[in-house]
XYZ file of N, CA and C in Angstrom:
636
model
N 0.844 -1.208 -0.090
C 0.088 0.007 -0.055
C 0.895 1.269 0.054
N 0.526 2.268 -0.830
C 1.275 3.476 -0.925
C 0.627 4.530 0.057
N 1.466 4.986 1.078
C 0.777 5.791 2.136
C 1.528 7.150 2.163
N 0.772 8.296 2.503
C 1.406 9.578 2.971
C 1.159 9.723 4.429
N 2.174 10.050 5.126
C 2.005 10.229 6.614
C 2.263 11.838 6.898
N 1.256 12.361 7.717
C 1.386 13.830 7.981
C 1.329 13.902 9.564
N 2.497 14.431 10.225
C 2.368 14.600 11.526
C 3.702 15.552 11.846
N 3.397 16.667 12.683
C 4.432 17.639 12.817
C 5.477 17.177 14.019
N 5.117 16.103 14.606
C 6.024 15.506 15.518
C 7.007 14.703 14.909
N 8.378 14.960 14.892
C 9.417 14.322 13.997
C 9.510 12.978 14.484
N 9.563 12.613 15.811
C 9.750 11.375 16.290
C 8.595 10.270 15.990
N 7.384 10.733 16.212
C 6.256 10.055 15.856
C 6.089 9.710 14.328
N 6.501 10.853 13.612
C 6.358 10.717 12.101
C 7.290 9.636 11.639
N 8.583 9.752 12.017
C 9.547 8.771 11.730
C 9.174 7.386 12.121
N 8.697 7.301 13.381
C 8.364 6.106 13.956
C 7.230 5.389 13.069
N 6.229 6.170 12.729
C 5.275 5.654 11.751
C 5.812 5.209 10.366
N 6.755 5.965 9.891
C 7.357 5.535 8.653
C 8.024 4.212 8.692
N 8.857 4.032 9.831
C 9.550 2.844 10.018
C 8.578 1.598 10.138
N 7.464 1.905 11.039
C 6.502 0.800 11.199
C 5.780 0.444 10.022
N 5.430 1.404 9.137
C 4.729 1.058 8.001
C 5.540 0.370 7.076
N 6.927 0.668 6.994
C 7.765 -0.053 6.058
C 8.001 -1.362 6.434
N 8.179 -1.539 7.697
C 8.326 -3.007 8.166
C 7.182 -3.782 8.006
N 5.892 -3.168 7.934
C 4.699 -3.932 7.594
C 4.537 -4.177 5.942
N 5.556 -3.770 5.280
C 5.402 -3.892 3.865
C 4.796 -2.983 3.000
N 4.549 -1.759 3.701
C 3.910 -0.532 2.979
C 5.020 0.336 2.494
N 4.590 1.124 1.403
C 5.587 2.161 0.869
C 5.017 3.614 1.267
N 5.811 4.212 2.163
C 5.610 5.664 2.498
C 6.056 6.461 1.355
N 5.284 7.112 0.615
C 5.598 7.882 -0.523
C 5.967 9.293 -0.171
N 5.549 9.885 1.051
C 5.768 11.004 1.418
C 5.606 11.189 3.052
N 6.422 11.939 3.670
C 6.293 12.162 5.091
C 6.402 13.651 5.279
N 5.217 14.342 5.815
C 5.211 15.778 5.852
C 4.798 16.193 7.205
N 4.943 17.505 7.481
C 4.595 17.956 8.880
C 3.689 19.190 8.998
N 2.941 19.517 7.818
C 1.958 20.609 7.901
C 0.805 20.349 7.104
N -0.307 21.133 7.158
C -1.586 20.905 6.301
C -1.271 21.116 4.824
N -0.742 22.246 4.463
C -0.492 22.388 3.053
C 0.421 21.429 2.425
N 1.468 20.927 3.018
C 2.244 19.895 2.563
C 1.496 18.614 2.280
N 0.605 18.398 3.281
C -0.205 17.052 3.089
C -1.138 17.253 1.790
N -1.753 18.341 1.655
C -2.602 18.435 0.439
C -1.835 18.301 -0.787
N -0.529 18.904 -0.813
C 0.395 18.826 -1.944
C 0.790 17.396 -2.176
N 1.140 16.778 -1.077
C 1.640 15.425 -1.241
C 0.514 14.503 -1.704
N -0.588 14.588 -1.376
C -1.787 13.734 -1.913
C -1.966 14.038 -3.299
N -1.907 15.179 -3.726
C -2.131 15.560 -5.127
C -1.085 14.999 -6.015
N 0.178 14.990 -5.553
C 1.374 14.581 -6.278
C 1.407 13.052 -6.508
N 1.205 12.353 -5.164
C 1.489 10.936 -5.252
C 0.164 10.015 -5.318
N -1.057 10.738 -5.038
C -2.222 10.047 -5.204
C -2.089 8.654 -4.417
N -1.851 8.707 -3.014
C -1.696 7.476 -2.287
C -2.870 6.611 -2.054
N -2.639 5.320 -1.691
C -3.783 4.524 -1.268
C -4.439 4.887 0.018
N -3.597 5.684 0.782
C -4.129 5.964 2.219
C -3.203 7.125 2.612
N -3.882 7.979 3.568
C -3.088 9.023 4.222
C -3.271 8.868 5.716
N -2.167 8.909 6.488
C -2.347 8.879 7.890
C -2.080 10.369 8.375
N -3.025 10.969 9.039
C -2.911 12.426 9.347
C -3.216 12.649 10.829
N -2.321 13.643 11.259
C -2.463 14.175 12.632
C -3.543 15.366 12.443
N -4.210 15.784 13.618
C -5.060 16.776 13.579
C -4.376 18.186 13.761
N -3.452 18.348 14.744
C -2.853 19.677 15.071
C -1.473 19.693 14.401
N -1.393 20.526 13.467
C 0.059 20.723 12.796
C 0.078 22.255 12.417
N 1.196 22.592 12.066
C 1.428 23.919 11.560
C 0.611 24.251 10.293
N 0.221 25.461 9.934
C 0.771 26.648 10.679
C -0.140 27.052 11.831
N -1.323 26.708 12.048
C -2.164 27.144 13.151
C -2.063 26.256 14.357
N -1.597 25.001 14.333
C -1.463 24.102 15.436
C -2.692 23.894 16.163
N -3.855 23.978 15.457
C -5.185 23.904 16.023
C -5.807 22.606 15.338
N -6.443 22.833 14.229
C -7.051 21.749 13.437
C -6.699 21.553 11.986
N -5.425 22.075 11.786
C -4.763 22.167 10.506
C -4.891 20.929 9.741
N -4.536 19.810 10.293
C -4.424 18.482 9.651
C -5.904 18.012 9.286
N -6.818 18.151 10.200
C -8.227 17.701 9.894
C -8.776 18.615 8.717
N -8.677 19.919 8.770
C -8.952 20.715 7.660
C -8.411 20.276 6.389
N -7.153 20.051 6.295
C -6.556 19.625 5.126
C -7.188 18.272 4.627
N -7.536 17.397 5.549
C -8.187 16.126 5.176
C -9.441 16.330 4.601
N -10.309 17.356 5.198
C -11.609 17.671 4.609
C -11.439 18.286 3.119
N -10.455 19.123 3.036
C -10.106 19.679 1.655
C -9.782 18.646 0.647
N -9.021 17.627 1.013
C -8.669 16.537 0.225
C -9.854 15.761 -0.243
N -10.785 15.440 0.718
C -11.975 14.680 0.392
C -12.820 15.433 -0.519
N -12.782 16.810 -0.318
C -13.773 17.572 -1.132
C -13.357 17.776 -2.522
N -12.002 17.766 -2.685
C -11.350 17.994 -4.055
C -10.998 16.661 -4.768
N -10.687 15.702 -4.025
C -10.262 14.450 -4.714
C -11.217 13.216 -4.363
N -12.418 13.479 -3.897
C -13.345 12.440 -3.830
C -12.901 11.506 -2.615
N -13.226 10.115 -2.936
C -13.182 9.173 -1.911
C -11.783 8.671 -1.642
N -10.871 9.584 -1.219
C -9.436 9.345 -0.917
C -9.417 8.842 0.581
N -8.924 7.636 0.690
C -9.000 7.039 2.146
C -8.002 7.930 2.928
N -8.571 8.110 4.144
C -7.762 8.903 5.225
C -8.106 8.275 6.671
N -6.859 8.100 7.345
C -7.020 7.734 8.689
C -6.473 8.927 9.509
N -7.309 9.456 10.276
C -6.782 10.406 11.284
C -6.302 9.828 12.505
N -5.111 10.273 12.952
C -4.629 9.638 14.096
C -4.080 10.722 15.021
N -4.753 10.932 16.089
C -4.545 12.221 16.891
C -4.781 11.977 18.390
N -4.273 13.044 19.112
C -4.525 13.051 20.546
C -5.844 13.602 20.759
N -6.557 14.203 19.959
C -7.759 15.039 20.167
C -8.823 14.691 19.268
N -10.092 14.999 19.717
C -11.270 14.883 18.823
C -11.709 16.306 18.533
N -11.652 16.723 17.265
C -12.117 17.976 16.834
C -13.450 17.659 16.204
N -14.621 17.977 16.904
C -15.952 17.547 16.462
C -16.417 18.149 15.110
N -16.286 19.492 15.047
C -16.832 20.153 13.855
C -16.262 19.548 12.589
N -14.944 19.409 12.553
C -14.189 18.893 11.232
C -14.502 17.368 11.166
N -14.516 16.728 12.368
C -14.830 15.342 12.083
C -16.223 15.052 11.504
N -17.226 15.873 11.835
C -18.572 15.835 11.240
C -18.277 16.068 9.737
N -17.555 17.089 9.221
C -17.392 17.388 8.017
C -16.757 16.226 7.270
N -15.738 15.604 7.882
C -15.097 14.507 7.287
C -15.965 13.306 6.947
N -16.984 13.146 7.778
C -17.891 12.034 7.755
C -19.104 12.275 6.868
N -19.273 13.581 6.544
C -20.597 14.084 5.996
C -20.889 13.544 4.633
N -19.808 13.053 3.698
C -20.176 12.715 2.391
C -20.659 11.259 2.331
N -20.631 10.560 3.368
C -21.116 9.128 3.527
C -20.372 8.134 2.723
N -19.201 8.628 2.148
C -18.498 7.764 1.171
C -17.650 6.563 1.861
N -17.332 6.566 3.124
C -16.583 5.799 3.751
C -15.126 5.904 3.528
N -14.238 4.941 3.774
C -12.779 5.135 3.631
C -12.128 6.137 4.530
N -12.822 6.225 5.794
C -12.393 7.194 6.855
C -12.133 6.473 8.126
N -11.076 6.983 8.901
C -10.827 6.404 10.225
C -10.402 7.582 10.941
N -10.806 7.519 12.290
C -10.503 8.425 13.383
C -10.037 7.755 14.602
N -8.748 7.647 14.820
C -8.189 6.906 15.997
C -7.548 7.764 17.050
N -7.503 7.685 18.172
C -6.883 8.352 19.223
C -5.464 7.735 19.463
N -4.548 8.473 19.438
C -3.082 7.981 19.617
C -2.928 7.192 20.941
N -3.494 7.698 21.996
C -3.375 7.105 23.312
C -4.044 5.716 23.380
N -4.951 5.640 22.614
C -5.794 4.400 22.624
C -5.335 3.286 21.707
N -4.259 3.632 20.857
C -3.591 2.537 20.007
C -2.616 1.816 20.827
N -2.942 0.600 21.215
C -2.070 -0.115 22.109
C -1.633 -1.439 21.427
N -2.242 -1.841 20.259
C -1.782 -2.984 19.581
C -1.512 -2.644 18.139
N -0.158 -2.961 17.754
C 0.161 -2.649 16.299
C -0.542 -3.323 15.314
N -0.771 -4.578 15.557
C -1.566 -5.442 14.554
C -3.113 -4.832 14.377
N -3.738 -4.287 15.433
C -4.986 -3.739 15.355
C -4.969 -2.454 14.408
N -3.763 -1.670 14.767
C -3.668 -0.361 13.925
C -3.485 -0.631 12.594
N -2.556 -1.655 12.230
C -2.357 -2.142 10.813
C -3.638 -2.526 10.157
N -4.488 -3.384 10.938
C -5.785 -3.810 10.408
C -6.768 -2.702 10.118
N -6.618 -1.634 11.004
C -7.480 -0.349 10.815
C -7.110 0.259 9.387
N -5.873 0.339 9.164
C -5.351 1.036 7.956
C -5.910 0.145 6.847
N -5.914 -1.199 6.764
C -6.363 -2.046 5.690
C -7.850 -1.755 5.544
N -8.539 -1.682 6.567
C -10.036 -1.568 6.444
C -10.446 -0.190 5.963
N -9.624 0.852 6.393
C -10.010 2.122 5.807
C -9.697 2.188 4.393
N -8.406 1.751 3.973
C -8.085 1.667 2.484
C -9.017 0.874 1.715
N -9.747 -0.096 2.389
C -10.667 -0.870 1.681
C -12.142 -0.417 1.511
N -12.157 0.920 2.215
C -13.478 1.612 2.146
C -14.342 1.575 3.394
N -13.775 0.960 4.549
C -14.596 1.008 5.759
C -14.569 2.339 6.482
N -15.320 2.507 7.517
C -15.361 3.712 8.346
C -14.860 3.024 9.713
N -13.702 3.487 10.232
C -13.274 3.050 11.506
C -13.058 4.104 12.467
N -13.893 4.065 13.505
C -13.779 5.328 14.645
C -13.558 4.678 15.922
N -12.723 5.464 16.652
C -12.388 5.135 17.999
C -13.664 5.342 18.917
N -13.963 4.366 19.931
C -15.174 4.570 20.712
C -15.260 5.882 21.336
N -14.260 6.470 21.686
C -14.251 7.854 22.348
C -14.733 8.963 21.295
N -14.292 8.754 19.983
C -14.851 9.649 18.982
C -16.323 9.412 18.845
N -16.797 8.208 18.830
C -18.225 8.030 18.694
C -18.983 8.672 19.792
N -18.408 8.407 20.970
C -19.152 9.021 22.131
C -19.292 10.438 22.117
N -18.199 11.088 21.842
C -18.190 12.616 21.705
C -19.198 13.122 20.523
N -19.018 12.409 19.408
C -20.025 12.804 18.341
C -21.523 12.539 18.631
N -21.739 11.461 19.423
C -23.055 11.350 19.938
C -23.638 12.364 20.844
N -22.799 12.844 21.600
C -23.276 14.076 22.472
C -23.712 15.235 21.836
N -23.250 15.358 20.468
C -23.840 16.481 19.599
C -25.194 16.375 18.976
N -25.638 15.312 19.005
C -26.863 14.822 18.387
C -28.086 15.689 18.826
N -28.749 16.386 18.136
C -29.940 17.073 18.473
C -31.265 16.334 18.439
N -31.275 15.505 17.453
C -32.451 14.609 17.307
C -31.959 13.298 17.217
N -32.868 12.378 17.424
C -32.502 10.918 17.570
C -33.141 10.128 16.474
N -32.511 9.962 15.393
C -32.998 9.332 14.207
C -33.059 7.879 14.342
N -32.571 7.173 15.328
C -32.601 5.869 15.630
C -33.486 5.376 16.861
N -34.553 6.225 17.167
C -35.333 5.911 18.241
C -36.151 4.704 18.178
N -36.327 4.354 16.957
C -37.099 3.095 16.672
C -36.298 1.887 16.825
N -34.907 1.928 16.994
C -34.081 0.867 17.205
C -34.295 0.188 18.585
N -34.174 -1.058 18.652
C -34.187 -1.837 19.891
C -32.818 -1.638 20.720
N -32.696 -1.811 21.780
C -31.315 -1.613 22.537
C -30.256 -2.497 21.878
N -30.719 -3.673 21.483
C -29.707 -4.504 20.806
C -29.189 -4.001 19.565
N -30.096 -3.645 18.741
C -29.913 -2.954 17.435
C -28.947 -1.643 17.624
N -29.198 -0.960 18.525
C -28.387 0.281 18.886
C -27.008 -0.261 19.208
N -26.931 -1.266 19.977
C -25.496 -1.822 20.314
C -24.802 -2.282 19.093
N -25.604 -2.984 18.205
C -24.914 -3.359 16.910
C -24.397 -2.329 16.070
N -25.278 -1.202 16.126
C -24.864 -0.115 15.319
C -23.875 0.749 15.931
N -23.649 0.697 17.266
C -22.668 1.337 17.743
C -21.245 0.696 17.474
N -21.330 -0.726 17.400
C -20.009 -1.488 17.069
C -19.696 -1.355 15.500
N -20.834 -1.167 14.694
C -20.698 -0.830 13.369
C -19.856 0.415 13.235
N -20.267 1.594 14.011
C -19.626 2.745 13.918
C -18.094 2.718 14.237
N -17.838 1.656 15.093
C -16.388 1.544 15.598
C -15.641 0.710 14.500
N -16.258 0.455 13.349
C -15.613 -0.324 12.321
C -15.681 -1.854 12.356
N -16.362 -2.368 13.272
C -16.436 -3.793 13.466
C -17.178 -4.423 12.319
N -16.770 -5.691 11.923
C -17.374 -6.404 10.849
C -18.612 -7.293 11.670
N -19.445 -7.884 10.800
C -20.423 -8.574 11.379
C -19.913 -9.924 12.202
N -18.786 -10.318 11.811
C -18.203 -11.460 12.501
C -17.646 -11.012 13.815
N -16.995 -9.929 13.731
C -16.519 -9.286 15.140
C -17.517 -8.901 16.004
N -18.679 -8.351 15.533
C -19.866 -7.938 16.366
C -20.413 -9.106 17.030
N -20.443 -10.167 16.165
C -21.055 -11.507 16.727
C -20.156 -12.123 17.893
N -18.748 -12.002 17.657
C -17.948 -12.469 18.707
C -18.014 -11.625 19.972
N -18.061 -10.416 19.856
C -18.127 -9.510 21.063
C -19.484 -9.592 21.700
N -20.531 -9.783 21.141
C -21.872 -9.813 21.789
C -22.299 -11.365 22.078
N -21.390 -12.330 21.580
C -21.668 -13.675 21.957
C -22.873 -14.137 21.379
N -23.203 -13.880 20.053
C -24.306 -14.354 19.311
C -23.754 -14.866 17.913
N -24.715 -15.417 17.173
C -24.356 -16.091 15.916
C -24.263 -14.908 14.829
N -23.493 -15.248 13.761
C -23.341 -14.333 12.664
C -24.721 -14.037 12.036
N -25.509 -15.038 12.014
C -26.873 -14.962 11.402
C -27.646 -13.926 12.268
N -27.617 -13.960 13.591
C -28.350 -12.971 14.503
C -27.908 -11.627 14.274
N -26.641 -11.485 13.974
C -26.015 -10.077 13.783
C -26.645 -9.532 12.359
N -26.559 -10.419 11.380
C -27.052 -10.161 10.014
C -28.484 -9.695 10.102
N -29.363 -10.380 10.842
C -30.764 -10.108 11.036
C -30.757 -8.627 11.701
N -30.076 -8.292 12.712
C -30.079 -7.078 13.365
C -29.721 -5.959 12.294
N -28.669 -6.235 11.441
C -28.205 -5.239 10.628
C -29.352 -4.964 9.553
N -29.981 -5.967 9.170
C -30.993 -5.865 8.197
C -32.091 -5.009 8.734
N -32.523 -5.393 9.994
C -33.620 -4.549 10.703
C -33.089 -3.110 10.799
N -31.923 -2.815 11.131
C -31.459 -1.458 11.153
C -31.590 -0.680 9.912
N -31.115 -1.371 8.698
C -31.354 -0.738 7.346
C -32.765 -0.436 7.150
N -33.669 -1.387 7.552
C -35.078 -1.227 7.251
C -35.614 -0.124 8.061
N -35.328 -0.102 9.286
C -35.915 1.044 10.204
C -35.357 2.318 9.831
N -34.193 2.450 9.429
C -33.610 3.737 9.017
C -33.984 4.135 7.519
N -34.890 3.289 7.040
C -35.291 3.519 5.643
C -33.991 3.794 4.694
N -33.091 2.929 4.787
C -31.860 3.107 3.836
C -32.291 2.405 2.478
N -32.029 3.000 1.328
C -32.331 2.385 0.129
C -31.455 1.055 -0.100
N -31.944 0.180 -0.973
C -31.410 -1.043 -1.326
C -30.148 -0.544 -2.165
N -28.965 -0.994 -1.591
C -27.608 -0.627 -2.265
C -26.653 -1.605 -1.798
N -25.368 -1.355 -2.068
C -24.346 -2.291 -1.532
C -24.283 -2.120 -0.156
N -24.072 -3.297 0.547
C -24.189 -3.278 2.038
C -23.328 -2.331 2.811
N -21.888 -2.263 2.047
C -20.984 -1.360 2.621
C -21.503 0.090 2.621
N -22.093 0.575 1.423
C -22.630 1.886 1.492
C -23.689 2.074 2.503
N -24.643 1.094 2.655
C -25.645 1.239 3.795
C -25.099 1.320 5.041
N -24.020 0.540 5.292
C -23.411 0.518 6.611
C -22.930 1.967 6.986
N -22.336 2.742 5.964
C -21.836 3.955 6.201
C -22.986 5.013 6.565
N -24.005 4.834 5.694
C -25.185 5.694 5.919
C -25.855 5.469 7.347
N -25.967 4.196 7.687
C -26.460 3.878 9.030
C -25.553 4.481 10.125
N -24.235 4.365 9.991
C -23.364 4.879 10.936
C -23.486 6.421 11.034
N -23.735 7.038 9.983
C -23.778 8.535 9.913
C -25.076 8.916 10.602
N -26.286 8.200 10.509
C -27.486 8.392 11.147
C -27.261 8.231 12.610
N -26.425 7.221 12.918
C -26.188 7.124 14.459
C -25.479 8.182 15.060
N -24.439 8.589 14.298
C -23.610 9.757 14.968
C -24.317 11.068 15.105
N -25.211 11.245 14.095
C -25.874 12.588 14.032
C -27.192 12.582 14.974
């Protein structure tokens, strides 16, 4: 996989470059600010970008704003945000197109290298992968509840979907069969009145309804 890494912390950036290279990926660019990230993605057209939130020149939400710009101008470019912070406004913007291929993980919560590499693969493959804390904070912003018709178990399944879990992973965590999870997912799609489409696309729309 060809990857762009954007983080203003030199040690973390170089550590990520080495980790990704050892995992068999090619880091085509490693940059430390928002404008350089936008330029690197335009030049290299990577399979995935790993992006910090707070970078120069503003040291606030520069990386996330750059990620939003990339998605706006370059379509469904896979991006994994890796940060110490949850920036809610731009996180909403990043998820707004419903196209998937988006991840948002908190650095302090990444304690397993294999799980992190798996998240990279899933985002590059089109999935939405969110840290549970990101999900929780986005949930607090909801003004209306579009999922009031869901049962508690269906909301639990949808919450795990928002964290990027597959049906098999959900079944394992809830200690139920794959078939039971598939039934819950079908019920969720029906109750949220999501149109017949590819399941992955409907999963993204369901997650967006949950977060809003």
